Coordinates of C-alpha atoms in Angstrom, one line a residue:
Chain A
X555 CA 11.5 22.4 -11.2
X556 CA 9.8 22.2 -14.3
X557 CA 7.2 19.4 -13.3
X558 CA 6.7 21.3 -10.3
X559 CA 5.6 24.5 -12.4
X560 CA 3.5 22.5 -14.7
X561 CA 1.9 20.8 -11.4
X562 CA 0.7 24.3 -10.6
X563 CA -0.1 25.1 -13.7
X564 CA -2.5 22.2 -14.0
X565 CA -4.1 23.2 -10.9
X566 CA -4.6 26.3 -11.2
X567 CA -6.3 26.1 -14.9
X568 CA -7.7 22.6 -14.9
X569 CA -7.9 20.8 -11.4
X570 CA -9.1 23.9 -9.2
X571 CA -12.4 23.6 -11.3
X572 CA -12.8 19.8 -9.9
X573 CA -13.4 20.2 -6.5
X574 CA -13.6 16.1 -5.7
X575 CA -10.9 13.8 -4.9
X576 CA -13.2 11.3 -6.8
X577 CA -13.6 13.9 -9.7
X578 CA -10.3 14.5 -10.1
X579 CA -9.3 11.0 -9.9
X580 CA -11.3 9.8 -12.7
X581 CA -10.5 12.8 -15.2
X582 CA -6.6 12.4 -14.3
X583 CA -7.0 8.4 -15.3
X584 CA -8.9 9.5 -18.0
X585 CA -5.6 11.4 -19.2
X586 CA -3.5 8.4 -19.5
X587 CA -3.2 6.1 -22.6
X588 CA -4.1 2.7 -21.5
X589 CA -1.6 0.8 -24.1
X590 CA 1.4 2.6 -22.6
X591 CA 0.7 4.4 -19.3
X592 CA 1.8 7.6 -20.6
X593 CA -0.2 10.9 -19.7
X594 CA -1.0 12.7 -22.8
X595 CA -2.4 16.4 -22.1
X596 CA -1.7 18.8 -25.2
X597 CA -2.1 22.2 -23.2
X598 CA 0.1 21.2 -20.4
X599 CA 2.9 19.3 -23.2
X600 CA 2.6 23.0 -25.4
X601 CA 3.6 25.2 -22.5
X602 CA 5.9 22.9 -21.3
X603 CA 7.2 19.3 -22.9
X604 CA 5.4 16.2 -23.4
X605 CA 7.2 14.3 -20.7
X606 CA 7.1 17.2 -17.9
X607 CA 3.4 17.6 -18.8
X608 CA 3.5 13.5 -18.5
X609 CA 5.6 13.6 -15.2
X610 CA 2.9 16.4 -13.9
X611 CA -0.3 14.8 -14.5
X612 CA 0.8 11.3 -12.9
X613 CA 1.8 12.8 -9.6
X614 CA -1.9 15.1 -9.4
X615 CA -2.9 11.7 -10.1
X616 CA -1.4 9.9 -7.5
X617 CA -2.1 12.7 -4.5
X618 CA -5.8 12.4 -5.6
X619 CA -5.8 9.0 -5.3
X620 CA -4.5 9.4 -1.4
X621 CA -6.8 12.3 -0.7
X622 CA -9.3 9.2 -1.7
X623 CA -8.0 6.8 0.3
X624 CA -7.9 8.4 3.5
X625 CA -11.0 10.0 3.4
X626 CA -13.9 8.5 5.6
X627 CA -16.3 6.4 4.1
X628 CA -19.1 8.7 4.5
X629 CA -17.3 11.2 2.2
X630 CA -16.6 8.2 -0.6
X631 CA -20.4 7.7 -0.7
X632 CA -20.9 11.2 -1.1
X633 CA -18.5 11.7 -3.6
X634 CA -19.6 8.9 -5.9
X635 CA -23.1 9.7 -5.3
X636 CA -22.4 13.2 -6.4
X637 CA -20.2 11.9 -9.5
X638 CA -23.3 10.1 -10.3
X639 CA -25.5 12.9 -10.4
X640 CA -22.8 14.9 -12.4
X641 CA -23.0 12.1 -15.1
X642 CA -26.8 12.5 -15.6
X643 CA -26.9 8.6 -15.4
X644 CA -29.9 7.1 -13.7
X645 CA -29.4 6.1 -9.9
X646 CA -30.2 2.7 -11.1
X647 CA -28.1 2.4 -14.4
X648 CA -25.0 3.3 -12.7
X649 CA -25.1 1.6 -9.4
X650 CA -25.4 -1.6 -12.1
X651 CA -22.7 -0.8 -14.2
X652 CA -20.3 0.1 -11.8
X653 CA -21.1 -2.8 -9.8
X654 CA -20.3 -5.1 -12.7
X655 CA -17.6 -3.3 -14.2
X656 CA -15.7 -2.0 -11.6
X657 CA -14.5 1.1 -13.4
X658 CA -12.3 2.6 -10.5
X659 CA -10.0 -0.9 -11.2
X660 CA -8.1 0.9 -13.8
X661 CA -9.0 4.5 -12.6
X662 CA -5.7 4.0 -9.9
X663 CA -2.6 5.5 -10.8
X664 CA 0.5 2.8 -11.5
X665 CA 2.8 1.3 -9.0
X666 CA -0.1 2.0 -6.2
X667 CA 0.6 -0.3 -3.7
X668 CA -1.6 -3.3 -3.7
X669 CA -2.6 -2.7 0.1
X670 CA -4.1 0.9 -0.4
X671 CA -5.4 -0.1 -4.1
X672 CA -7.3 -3.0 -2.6
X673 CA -8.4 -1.1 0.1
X674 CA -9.8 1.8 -2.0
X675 CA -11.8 -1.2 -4.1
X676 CA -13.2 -2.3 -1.2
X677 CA -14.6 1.3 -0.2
X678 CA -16.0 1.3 -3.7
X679 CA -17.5 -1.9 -3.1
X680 CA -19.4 -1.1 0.2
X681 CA -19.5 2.6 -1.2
X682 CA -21.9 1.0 -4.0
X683 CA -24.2 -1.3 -1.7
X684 CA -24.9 1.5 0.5
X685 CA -26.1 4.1 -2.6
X686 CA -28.0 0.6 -3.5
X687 CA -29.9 0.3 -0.3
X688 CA -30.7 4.2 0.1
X689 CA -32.1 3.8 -3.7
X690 CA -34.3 0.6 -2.7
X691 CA -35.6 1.9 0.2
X692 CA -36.0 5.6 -1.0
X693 CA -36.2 5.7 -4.8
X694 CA -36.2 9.4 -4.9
X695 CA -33.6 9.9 -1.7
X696 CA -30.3 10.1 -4.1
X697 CA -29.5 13.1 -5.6
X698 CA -30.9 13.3 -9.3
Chain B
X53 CA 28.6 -57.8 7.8
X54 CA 28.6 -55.0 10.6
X55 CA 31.4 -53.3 8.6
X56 CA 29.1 -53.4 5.2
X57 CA 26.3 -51.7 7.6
X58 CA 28.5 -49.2 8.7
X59 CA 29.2 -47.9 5.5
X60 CA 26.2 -48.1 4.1
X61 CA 25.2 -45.9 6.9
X62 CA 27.6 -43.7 6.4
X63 CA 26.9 -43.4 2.9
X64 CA 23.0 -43.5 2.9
X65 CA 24.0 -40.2 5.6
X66 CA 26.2 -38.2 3.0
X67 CA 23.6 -38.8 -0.1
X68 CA 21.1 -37.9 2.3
X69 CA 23.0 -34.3 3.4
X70 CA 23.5 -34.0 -1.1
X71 CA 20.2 -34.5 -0.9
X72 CA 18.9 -31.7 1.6
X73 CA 21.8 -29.5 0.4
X74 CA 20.9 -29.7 -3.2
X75 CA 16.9 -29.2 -2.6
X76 CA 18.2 -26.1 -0.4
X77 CA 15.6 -23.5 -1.5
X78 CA 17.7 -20.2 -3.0
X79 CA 20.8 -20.4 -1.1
X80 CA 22.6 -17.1 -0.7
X81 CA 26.0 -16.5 0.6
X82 CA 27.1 -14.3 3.1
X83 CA 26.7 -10.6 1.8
X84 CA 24.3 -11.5 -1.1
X85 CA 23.3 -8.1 -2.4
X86 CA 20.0 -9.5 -2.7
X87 CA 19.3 -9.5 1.0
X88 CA 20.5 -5.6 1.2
X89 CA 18.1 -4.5 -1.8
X90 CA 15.2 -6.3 -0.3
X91 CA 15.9 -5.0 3.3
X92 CA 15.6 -1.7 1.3
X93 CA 12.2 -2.5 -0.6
X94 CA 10.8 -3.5 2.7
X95 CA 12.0 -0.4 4.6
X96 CA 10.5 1.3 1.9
X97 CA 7.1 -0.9 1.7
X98 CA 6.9 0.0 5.3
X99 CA 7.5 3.6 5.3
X100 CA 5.9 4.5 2.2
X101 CA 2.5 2.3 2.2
X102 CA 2.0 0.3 5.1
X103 CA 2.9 2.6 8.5
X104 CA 1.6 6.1 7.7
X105 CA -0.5 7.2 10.2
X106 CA -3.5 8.3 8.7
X107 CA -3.6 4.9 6.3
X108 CA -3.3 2.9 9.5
X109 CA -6.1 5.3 11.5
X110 CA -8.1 5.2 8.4
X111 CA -8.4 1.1 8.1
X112 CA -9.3 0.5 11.6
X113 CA -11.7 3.7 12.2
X114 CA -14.7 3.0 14.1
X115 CA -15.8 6.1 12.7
X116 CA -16.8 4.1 9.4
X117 CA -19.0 1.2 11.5
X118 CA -20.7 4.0 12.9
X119 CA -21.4 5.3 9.7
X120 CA -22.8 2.0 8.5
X121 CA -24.6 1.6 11.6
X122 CA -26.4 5.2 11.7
X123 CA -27.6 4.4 8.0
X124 CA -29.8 1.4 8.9
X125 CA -28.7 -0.2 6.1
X126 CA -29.7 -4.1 5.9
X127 CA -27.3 -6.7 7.5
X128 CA -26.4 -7.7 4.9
X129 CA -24.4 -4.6 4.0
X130 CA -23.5 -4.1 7.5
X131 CA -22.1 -8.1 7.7
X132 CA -20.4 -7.4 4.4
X133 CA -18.6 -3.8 5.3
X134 CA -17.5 -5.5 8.4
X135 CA -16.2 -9.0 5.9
X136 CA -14.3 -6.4 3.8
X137 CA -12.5 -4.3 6.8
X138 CA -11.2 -7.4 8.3
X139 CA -9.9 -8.5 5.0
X140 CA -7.8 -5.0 4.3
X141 CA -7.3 -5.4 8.6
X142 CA -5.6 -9.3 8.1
X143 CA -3.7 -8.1 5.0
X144 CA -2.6 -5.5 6.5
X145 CA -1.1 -7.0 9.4
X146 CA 0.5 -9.9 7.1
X147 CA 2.2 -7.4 4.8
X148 CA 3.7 -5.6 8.0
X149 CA 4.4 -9.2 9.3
X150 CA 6.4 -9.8 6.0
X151 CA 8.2 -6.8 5.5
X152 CA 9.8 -7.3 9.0
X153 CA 10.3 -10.7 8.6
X154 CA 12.3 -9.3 5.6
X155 CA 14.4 -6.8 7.4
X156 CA 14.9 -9.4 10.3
X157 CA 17.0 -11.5 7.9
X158 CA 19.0 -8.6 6.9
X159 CA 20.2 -8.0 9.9
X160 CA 20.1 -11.9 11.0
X161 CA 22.6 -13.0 8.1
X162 CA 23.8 -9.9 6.4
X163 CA 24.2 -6.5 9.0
X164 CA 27.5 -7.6 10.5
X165 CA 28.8 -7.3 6.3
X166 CA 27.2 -4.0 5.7
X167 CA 27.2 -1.7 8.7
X168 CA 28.6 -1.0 12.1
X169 CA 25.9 -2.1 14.5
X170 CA 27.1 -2.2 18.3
X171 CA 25.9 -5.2 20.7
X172 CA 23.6 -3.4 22.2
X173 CA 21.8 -2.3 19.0
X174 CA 21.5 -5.8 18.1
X175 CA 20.6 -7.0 21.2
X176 CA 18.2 -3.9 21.2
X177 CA 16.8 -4.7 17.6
X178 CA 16.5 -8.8 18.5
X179 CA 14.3 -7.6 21.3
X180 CA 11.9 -5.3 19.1
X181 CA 11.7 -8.5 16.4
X182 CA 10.7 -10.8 19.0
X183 CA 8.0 -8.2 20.7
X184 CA 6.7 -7.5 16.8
X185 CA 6.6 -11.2 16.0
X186 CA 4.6 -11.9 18.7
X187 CA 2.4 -8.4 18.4
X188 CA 1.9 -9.8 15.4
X189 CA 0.6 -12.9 16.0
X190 CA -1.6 -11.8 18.5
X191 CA -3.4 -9.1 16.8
X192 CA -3.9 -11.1 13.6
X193 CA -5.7 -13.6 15.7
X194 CA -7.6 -10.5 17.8
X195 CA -8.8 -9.4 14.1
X196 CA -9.5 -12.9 13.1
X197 CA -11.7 -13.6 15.6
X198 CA -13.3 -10.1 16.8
X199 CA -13.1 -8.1 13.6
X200 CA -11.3 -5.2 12.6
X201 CA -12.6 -3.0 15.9
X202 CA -11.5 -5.6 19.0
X203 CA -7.7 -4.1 19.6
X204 CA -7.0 -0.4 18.9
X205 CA -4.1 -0.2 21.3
X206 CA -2.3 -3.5 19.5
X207 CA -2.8 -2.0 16.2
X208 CA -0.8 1.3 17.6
X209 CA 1.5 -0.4 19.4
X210 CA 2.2 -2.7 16.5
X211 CA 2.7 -0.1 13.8
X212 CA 4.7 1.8 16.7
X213 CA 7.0 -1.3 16.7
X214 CA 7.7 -1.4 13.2
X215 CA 8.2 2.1 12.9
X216 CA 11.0 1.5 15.6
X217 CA 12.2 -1.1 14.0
X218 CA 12.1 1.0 10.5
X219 CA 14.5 4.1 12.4
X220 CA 17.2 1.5 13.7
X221 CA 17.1 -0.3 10.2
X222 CA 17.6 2.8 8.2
X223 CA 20.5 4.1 10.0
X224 CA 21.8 0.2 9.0
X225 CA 21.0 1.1 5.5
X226 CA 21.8 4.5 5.2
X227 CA 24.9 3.7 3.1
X228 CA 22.5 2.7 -0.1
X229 CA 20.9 6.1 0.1
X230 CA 22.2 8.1 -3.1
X231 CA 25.3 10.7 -2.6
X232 CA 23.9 14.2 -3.1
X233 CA 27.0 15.4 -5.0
X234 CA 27.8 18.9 -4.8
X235 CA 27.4 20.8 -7.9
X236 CA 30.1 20.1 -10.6
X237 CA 30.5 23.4 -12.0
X238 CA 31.2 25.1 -8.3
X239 CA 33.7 22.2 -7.3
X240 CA 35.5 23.2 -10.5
X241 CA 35.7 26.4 -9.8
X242 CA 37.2 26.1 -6.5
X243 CA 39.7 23.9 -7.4

């Protein structure tokens, strides 16, 4: 009951202001301590405890993570092109980077299962080469 | 000298049956726990991750070609969105192929330990295995060889057939499902 009222209480103050799936996915993997998989928000773990507020985070972070994989490719390439924009990276700089990197790799929440992780890398993938081509063939088509 | 063949026949028969027995791969008696929990894990690998509809609908949408397509993009990009959905499309249909696999030696060696099924279920369920098996088969060589978009209908009917397979095997399961115990305090009270 108590992760379910911190859950709301998450979206309602933080999470409704992230409208994207992507977004959200990205700012909730953001929230997690890489050395132990624990999610730390001190907001969230003052009004409630530290392993509610923990409990909380991980499953917003696991339903945006499905919103993301079911949503149609065309979306995904939105989304990250819009991410993109909202990190006042150049078009260039960030296709590159993310290309090489791979950031959304340890953006997933834990125990995804390999299938829908894999096939959320491989949107990624294709997500990328398709911003790539629309920026080789129209420099200034991507949203700036 | 036929004598000294005879047994060295016989014997060269049992060191060979040591032999087999003792190379025997993780041999599991009859009513292994083992067999139950990983009927479990794969009823719940099926349920959970590989069988919901809009996973399955979403892997082999068309939809998503015809976004690729519309865009213009280069062939390179087309050739590699098409490598990358037969990739998730083959793995897909392997990890349904080995989760059944999975429950079909739970109820192959272990069902008759654990649960009441009838003859008929059995009979019923032996039927669905076989039909999947072969499903199976089929549409992983459909994929392999026209891509992701060449069998709609098989991938339906496939995932259809596990999730058939899934009901009857959770009703076989059902026992490992936890108790929901009624609340102490209230069952005190009434007593």
């Amino acid at each position: 009951m108590d992760v379910e009222q911190a859950r709301q209480d998450l979206c309602r103050r933080t999470l409704s202001d992230i409208q994207r799936p992507l977004d959200r996915l990205i700012y909730l993997a953001s929230m997690r301590d890489y050395n132990t998989g624990v999610y730390h928000h001190d907001g969230l773990a003052s009004r409630f405890t530290e392993e509610v507020a923990c409990e909380a985070l991980a499953d917003c972070h696991r339903e945006a993570f499905r919103e993301l994989v079911i949503c149609p490719l065309a979306e995904l390439v939105s989304q990250l092109d819009a991410y993109r924009s909202s990190t006042h990276t150049s078009p260039r700089e960030f296709l590159t980077a993310w290309g090489r990197l791979e950031p959304y790799r340890v953006a997933v929440p834990v125990q995804t299962d390999p299938l829908s992780a894999e096939f959320l890398f491989s949107n990624f993938k294709i997500a990328l080469a398709v911003l790539e081509s629309q920026l080789d063939s129209h420099p200034a088509g991507l949203t700036a | 000298m036929i004598q000294l063949l005879f047994f060295f026949f016989i014997g060269a028969a049992l060191l060979s049956s040591l032999l087999f027995l003792s190379r025997r791969g993780d041999p599991r008696a009859e009513g292994d726990s083992r067999v139950l929990l990983e009927a479990r894990s794969a009823l719940d690998a099926l349920q959970g991750n590989l069988l919901p509809e809009q996973l399955v609908q979403r892997i082999f949408a068309k939809g998503d070609l015809d976004y690729v397509v519309s865009l213009a993009v280069p062939k390179p990009i087309r050739d590699l969105f098409v490598h990358e959905r037969k990739k998730i499309a083959l793995s897909w249909i392997g990890q349904v192929r080995c989760q059944i696999s999975s429950l079909k030696r739970f109820h192959v060696s272990g069902a008759r330990s654990y649960a009441q099924l009838g003859l008929r279920t059995e009979l019923e369920l032996a039927c669905h295995f076989a039909a999947l098996v072969v499903a199976c088969r089929a549409l992983r060589l459909a994929v392999y060889v026209g891509g992701p978009y060449v069998a709609p209908r098989m991938v339906g009917a496939t995932a259809m057939a596990a999730a058939r397979i899934c009901t009857i095997s959770e009703q076989s399961l059902a026992f490992l499902n936890p108790v929901q115990l009624k609340p102490f305090a209230s069952s005190s009270l009434q007593s």
